[in-house]
Short mmCIF file of C-alpha atoms in Angstrom, two decimals:
data_model
loop_
_atom_site.label_atom_id
_atom_site.label_comp_id
_atom_site.label_asym_id
_atom_site.label_seq_id
_atom_site.Cartn_x
_atom_site.Cartn_y
_atom_site.Cartn_z
CA LEU Q 3 101.16 71.73 81.02
CA PHE Q 4 99.69 73.95 78.30
CA VAL Q 5 102.99 75.64 77.50
CA LEU Q 6 105.33 72.65 77.95
CA PRO Q 7 104.47 70.56 74.84
CA ILE Q 8 104.36 73.70 72.68
CA ALA Q 9 107.73 74.94 73.95
CA LEU Q 10 109.36 71.52 73.53
CA ARG Q 11 108.15 71.26 69.93
CA LEU Q 12 109.31 74.78 69.08
CA LEU Q 13 112.77 73.93 70.47
CA LEU Q 14 112.97 71.17 67.86
CA LEU Q 15 112.36 73.56 64.94
CA PRO Q 16 116.06 73.95 63.99
CA ASN Q 17 116.18 70.22 63.19
CA HIS Q 18 112.50 69.43 62.59
CA SER Q 19 110.63 72.21 60.83
CA ALA Q 20 106.88 72.76 60.81
CA PRO Q 21 105.10 69.77 59.20
CA VAL Q 22 104.14 69.86 55.54
CA PRO Q 23 100.74 68.29 54.75
CA ASP Q 24 100.92 65.15 52.60
CA ILE Q 25 97.82 63.08 53.52
CA TYR Q 26 94.39 63.56 51.90
CA ASP Q 27 92.75 64.18 55.28
CA GLU Q 28 95.14 67.03 56.03
CA PHE Q 29 94.34 68.88 52.81
CA SER Q 30 90.64 68.43 53.50
CA HIS Q 31 90.92 69.96 56.99
CA LEU Q 32 93.04 72.79 55.58
CA LEU Q 33 90.27 73.43 53.05
CA VAL Q 34 87.84 73.85 55.96
CA ALA Q 35 90.24 76.35 57.55
CA ASP Q 36 90.63 78.32 54.33
CA THR Q 37 86.87 78.34 53.75
CA LEU Q 38 86.22 79.65 57.27
CA LEU Q 39 88.86 82.35 56.89
CA HIS Q 40 86.95 83.55 53.84
CA LEU Q 41 83.85 83.75 56.08
CA ARG Q 42 82.12 80.92 54.25
CA LEU Q 43 80.94 77.44 55.14
CA ALA Q 44 81.15 76.17 51.55
CA ASN Q 45 82.63 77.22 48.21
CA PRO Q 46 80.96 77.39 44.79
CA PRO Q 47 81.72 74.39 42.53
CA HIS Q 48 84.42 74.73 39.90
CA ALA Q 49 83.22 75.03 36.32
CA LEU Q 50 85.45 72.06 35.37
CA HIS Q 51 85.09 70.20 38.66
CA GLN Q 52 85.29 66.76 37.05
CA PHE Q 53 89.00 67.34 36.39
CA PHE Q 54 89.79 68.21 40.01
CA GLU Q 55 88.22 65.32 41.92
CA THR Q 56 90.18 64.09 44.92
CA PHE Q 57 89.69 62.17 48.15
CA PHE Q 58 87.68 63.57 51.09
CA ILE Q 59 86.61 66.68 49.17
CA LEU Q 60 83.23 67.24 47.55
CA GLN Q 61 83.04 68.88 44.12
CA GLN Q 62 79.24 68.90 43.86
CA PRO Q 63 76.95 70.55 44.85
CA THR Q 64 79.68 72.69 46.42
CA TYR Q 65 83.47 72.59 46.58
CA SER Q 66 83.91 71.65 50.25
CA SER Q 67 85.56 69.31 52.70
CA ILE Q 68 83.62 66.25 53.83
CA TYR Q 69 84.73 66.87 57.43
CA SER Q 70 83.06 68.85 60.19
CA LEU Q 71 84.27 72.25 61.33
CA GLY Q 72 86.18 71.42 64.53
CA GLN Q 73 89.71 70.68 63.33
CA GLY Q 74 89.45 73.20 60.51
CA ALA Q 75 88.38 75.90 62.96
CA MET Q 76 91.51 75.28 65.06
CA LEU Q 77 93.69 75.48 61.95
CA ALA Q 78 91.94 78.71 60.98
CA LEU Q 79 92.58 80.09 64.47
CA GLY Q 80 96.29 79.29 64.13
CA GLN Q 81 96.38 80.92 60.71
CA LEU Q 82 94.63 83.99 62.10
CA ILE Q 83 96.96 84.33 65.10
CA SER Q 84 100.35 83.58 63.57
CA GLY Q 85 99.92 83.12 59.82
CA SER Q 86 100.51 79.37 60.17
CA ALA Q 87 97.78 76.74 60.46
CA TRP Q 88 100.22 74.60 62.46
CA ALA Q 89 99.87 77.06 65.36
CA GLY Q 90 96.30 75.80 65.73
CA VAL Q 91 97.63 72.25 66.02
CA LEU Q 92 100.05 73.29 68.79
CA ILE Q 93 97.31 75.16 70.66
CA SER Q 94 95.09 72.07 70.63
CA VAL Q 95 98.01 69.94 71.89
CA GLY Q 96 98.52 72.35 74.78
CA LEU Q 97 94.81 72.38 75.53
CA PHE Q 98 94.66 68.59 75.62
CA CYS Q 99 97.63 68.19 77.99
CA SER Q 100 96.37 70.86 80.40
CA LEU Q 101 92.78 69.59 80.31
CA CYS Q 102 94.05 66.06 80.92
CA TYR Q 103 95.38 67.30 84.27
CA TRP Q 104 92.12 69.15 84.99
CA MET Q 105 90.12 66.02 84.20
CA LEU Q 106 92.25 63.79 86.44
CA ARG Q 107 91.95 66.26 89.36
CA ALA Q 108 88.29 65.23 89.57
CA TRP Q 109 89.22 61.57 89.97
CA VAL Q 110 92.60 61.28 91.71
CA SER Q 111 94.94 63.21 94.00
CA PRO Q 112 96.89 66.27 92.73
CA PHE Q 113 100.14 64.27 92.54
CA TRP Q 114 98.68 61.58 90.27
CA ALA Q 115 96.81 64.17 88.22
CA LEU Q 116 100.09 65.99 87.57
CA ALA Q 117 101.75 62.68 86.71
CA GLY Q 118 98.95 61.96 84.23
CA GLY Q 119 99.29 65.43 82.70
CA LEU Q 120 103.04 64.99 82.27
CA LEU Q 121 102.47 61.55 80.78
CA ALA Q 122 100.13 63.17 78.25
CA VAL Q 123 102.92 65.60 77.33
CA VAL Q 124 105.34 62.70 76.84
CA GLN Q 125 102.90 60.55 74.88
CA PHE Q 126 101.00 63.15 72.84
CA GLY Q 127 103.45 66.07 72.89
CA PRO Q 128 106.24 67.15 70.54
CA LEU Q 129 107.09 63.73 69.10
CA ASN Q 130 103.57 62.45 68.54
CA LEU Q 131 101.90 62.30 65.13
CA TRP Q 132 99.02 64.46 66.37
CA ALA Q 133 101.43 67.35 66.98
CA ASN Q 134 103.12 66.94 63.62
CA CYS Q 135 100.24 66.77 61.18
CA TYR Q 136 97.04 68.61 60.35
CA TRP Q 137 94.84 65.54 60.66
CA GLY Q 138 93.78 66.27 64.22
CA GLY Q 139 93.17 64.16 67.30
CA THR Q 140 94.05 66.42 70.21
CA LEU Q 141 90.96 68.63 69.89
CA ALA Q 142 88.61 65.65 70.22
CA ALA Q 143 90.73 64.37 73.11
CA ALA Q 144 90.55 67.78 74.83
CA ALA Q 145 86.77 67.73 74.41
CA GLY Q 146 86.68 64.27 76.00
CA CYS Q 147 88.70 65.60 78.93
CA LEU Q 148 86.15 68.37 79.43
CA VAL Q 149 83.35 65.81 79.52
CA PHE Q 150 85.00 63.28 81.83
CA GLY Q 151 86.35 66.00 84.09
CA ALA Q 152 82.97 67.68 84.40
CA LEU Q 153 80.95 64.52 85.10
CA PRO Q 154 82.25 63.77 88.63
CA ARG Q 155 82.31 67.48 89.49
CA VAL Q 156 78.64 67.80 88.53
CA VAL Q 157 77.49 65.05 90.91
CA VAL Q 158 79.63 66.42 93.76
CA SER Q 159 78.87 70.14 93.58
CA TRP Q 160 75.81 70.27 91.30
CA ASN Q 161 76.76 73.73 90.03
CA LYS Q 162 75.90 75.39 86.73
CA ARG Q 163 79.50 75.93 85.65
CA ASP Q 164 80.35 72.22 85.58
CA ALA Q 165 77.12 71.44 83.75
CA ALA Q 166 78.01 74.07 81.13
CA LEU Q 167 81.53 72.63 80.79
CA LEU Q 168 80.00 69.18 80.26
CA GLY Q 169 77.85 70.54 77.45
CA LEU Q 170 80.77 72.51 76.01
CA GLY Q 171 82.96 69.41 75.85
CA PHE Q 172 80.25 67.35 74.22
CA GLY Q 173 79.51 70.13 71.72
CA ILE Q 174 83.18 70.47 70.71
CA HIS Q 175 83.41 66.70 70.32
CA CYS Q 176 80.29 66.65 68.14
CA ILE Q 177 81.74 69.24 65.81
CA THR Q 178 85.05 67.35 65.62
CA ARG Q 179 84.24 63.61 65.64
CA GLN Q 180 80.55 63.39 64.84
CA PHE Q 181 79.96 59.65 64.65
CA GLU Q 182 82.10 58.84 67.71
CA SER Q 183 80.07 61.37 69.70
CA THR Q 184 77.23 58.85 69.90
CA LEU Q 185 79.49 56.65 72.06
CA LEU Q 186 80.43 59.66 74.18
CA LEU Q 187 76.74 60.45 74.72
CA LEU Q 188 76.16 56.85 75.77
CA CYS Q 189 78.95 57.18 78.37
CA ILE Q 190 77.34 60.34 79.75
CA LEU Q 191 73.92 58.71 80.02
CA LEU Q 192 75.33 55.59 81.69
CA PHE Q 193 77.15 57.76 84.24
CA PHE Q 194 73.86 59.26 85.40
CA VAL Q 195 71.85 56.02 85.37
CA PRO Q 196 72.56 55.13 89.06
CA LEU Q 197 71.37 58.61 90.11
CA VAL Q 198 68.04 58.40 88.30
CA ARG Q 199 66.62 56.09 90.99
CA LYS Q 200 67.01 58.80 93.63
CA ARG Q 201 64.29 61.42 93.42
CA GLU Q 202 66.39 64.27 94.86
CA GLU Q 203 69.28 63.54 92.51
CA LEU Q 204 66.90 63.35 89.57
CA LYS Q 205 65.58 66.83 90.39
CA LYS Q 206 69.15 68.17 90.40
CA ILE Q 207 69.83 66.56 87.03
CA PHE Q 208 66.76 68.20 85.50
CA ARG Q 209 67.73 71.54 87.07
CA LEU Q 210 71.22 71.52 85.52
CA ALA Q 211 70.40 69.85 82.21
CA PRO Q 212 69.37 73.14 80.51
CA PHE Q 213 72.81 74.64 81.17
CA ALA Q 214 74.57 71.66 79.58
CA ILE Q 215 72.18 71.72 76.63
CA ALA Q 216 72.59 75.49 76.18
CA ALA Q 217 76.38 75.11 76.00
CA ALA Q 218 76.13 72.35 73.37
CA VAL Q 219 73.38 73.87 71.19
CA PRO Q 220 75.59 76.40 69.31
CA PHE Q 221 77.73 73.56 67.98
CA PHE Q 222 74.68 71.72 66.68
CA VAL Q 223 73.53 74.94 65.03
CA PHE Q 224 76.90 75.28 63.28
CA THR Q 225 76.61 71.67 62.12
CA LEU Q 226 73.17 72.30 60.64
CA LEU Q 227 74.39 75.47 58.94
CA GLN Q 228 77.35 73.60 57.46
CA ASN Q 229 75.07 70.83 56.25
CA LYS Q 230 72.80 73.33 54.51
CA ALA Q 231 75.71 75.23 52.96
CA VAL Q 232 77.62 72.16 51.76
CA THR Q 233 74.98 69.55 50.88
CA HIS Q 234 71.94 71.86 50.56
CA ASN Q 235 70.19 69.64 53.10
CA TRP Q 236 69.93 70.58 56.77
CA LEU Q 237 70.10 66.94 57.92
CA GLU Q 238 72.67 65.48 55.49
CA LEU Q 239 76.27 65.54 56.66
CA PRO Q 240 78.96 66.23 54.03
CA GLU Q 241 80.56 62.86 54.85
CA GLN Q 242 77.22 61.13 54.27
CA LEU Q 243 76.92 62.75 50.85
CA SER Q 244 80.50 61.76 50.07
CA GLN Q 245 79.76 58.13 50.90
CA TYR Q 246 76.63 58.22 48.73
CA GLN Q 247 78.50 59.69 45.77
#
């Protein structure tokens, strides 16, 4: 399920070449990738920045994208591996389709989980917009699969690995779709509400919570570092500054 959507899209290359960015969002995410590849979180402002203003990119106090690091990091990974940022898009598509199966295995039988994974390949694979642009979508979806696949596993086995995967998924989502992550956090909290009434279950939740938090913390640290580098304020997101300007 990881390889299938990537292989199908590569088979289409003779007739449908790698996508060329043409939407403002795409150029902004590609700027994140380029900035990361230069081992920076922000770029110094241009001396004549007022002549280069464009959508979704800050010119002051730094020359930077308004978006968080998630999608740009995947594009940078693709650029690093193959020389093409599009490779990062294909990797995230493969991750989403395979994690969709892994998520469903926690809820339904293997047959229906496989059917759901194949449906993800059909719907979000080689012909979908997410696989043919640099705007993103599949990375946040893959993070959601980690969260909703880990939740039922946590309450069944109560092991540290699933708790860490829950935190990892939430962390990746926070660094990809920051505002929507508040809704994801609400879903997580609501899932555990029925268990809070049981004292034994509550003890297990408190025992595993540090592992989930530890897995998510690095992503919050990266967000704070990006905020400081881009906006010069630890608590001000680049998109918030863009809206203010």
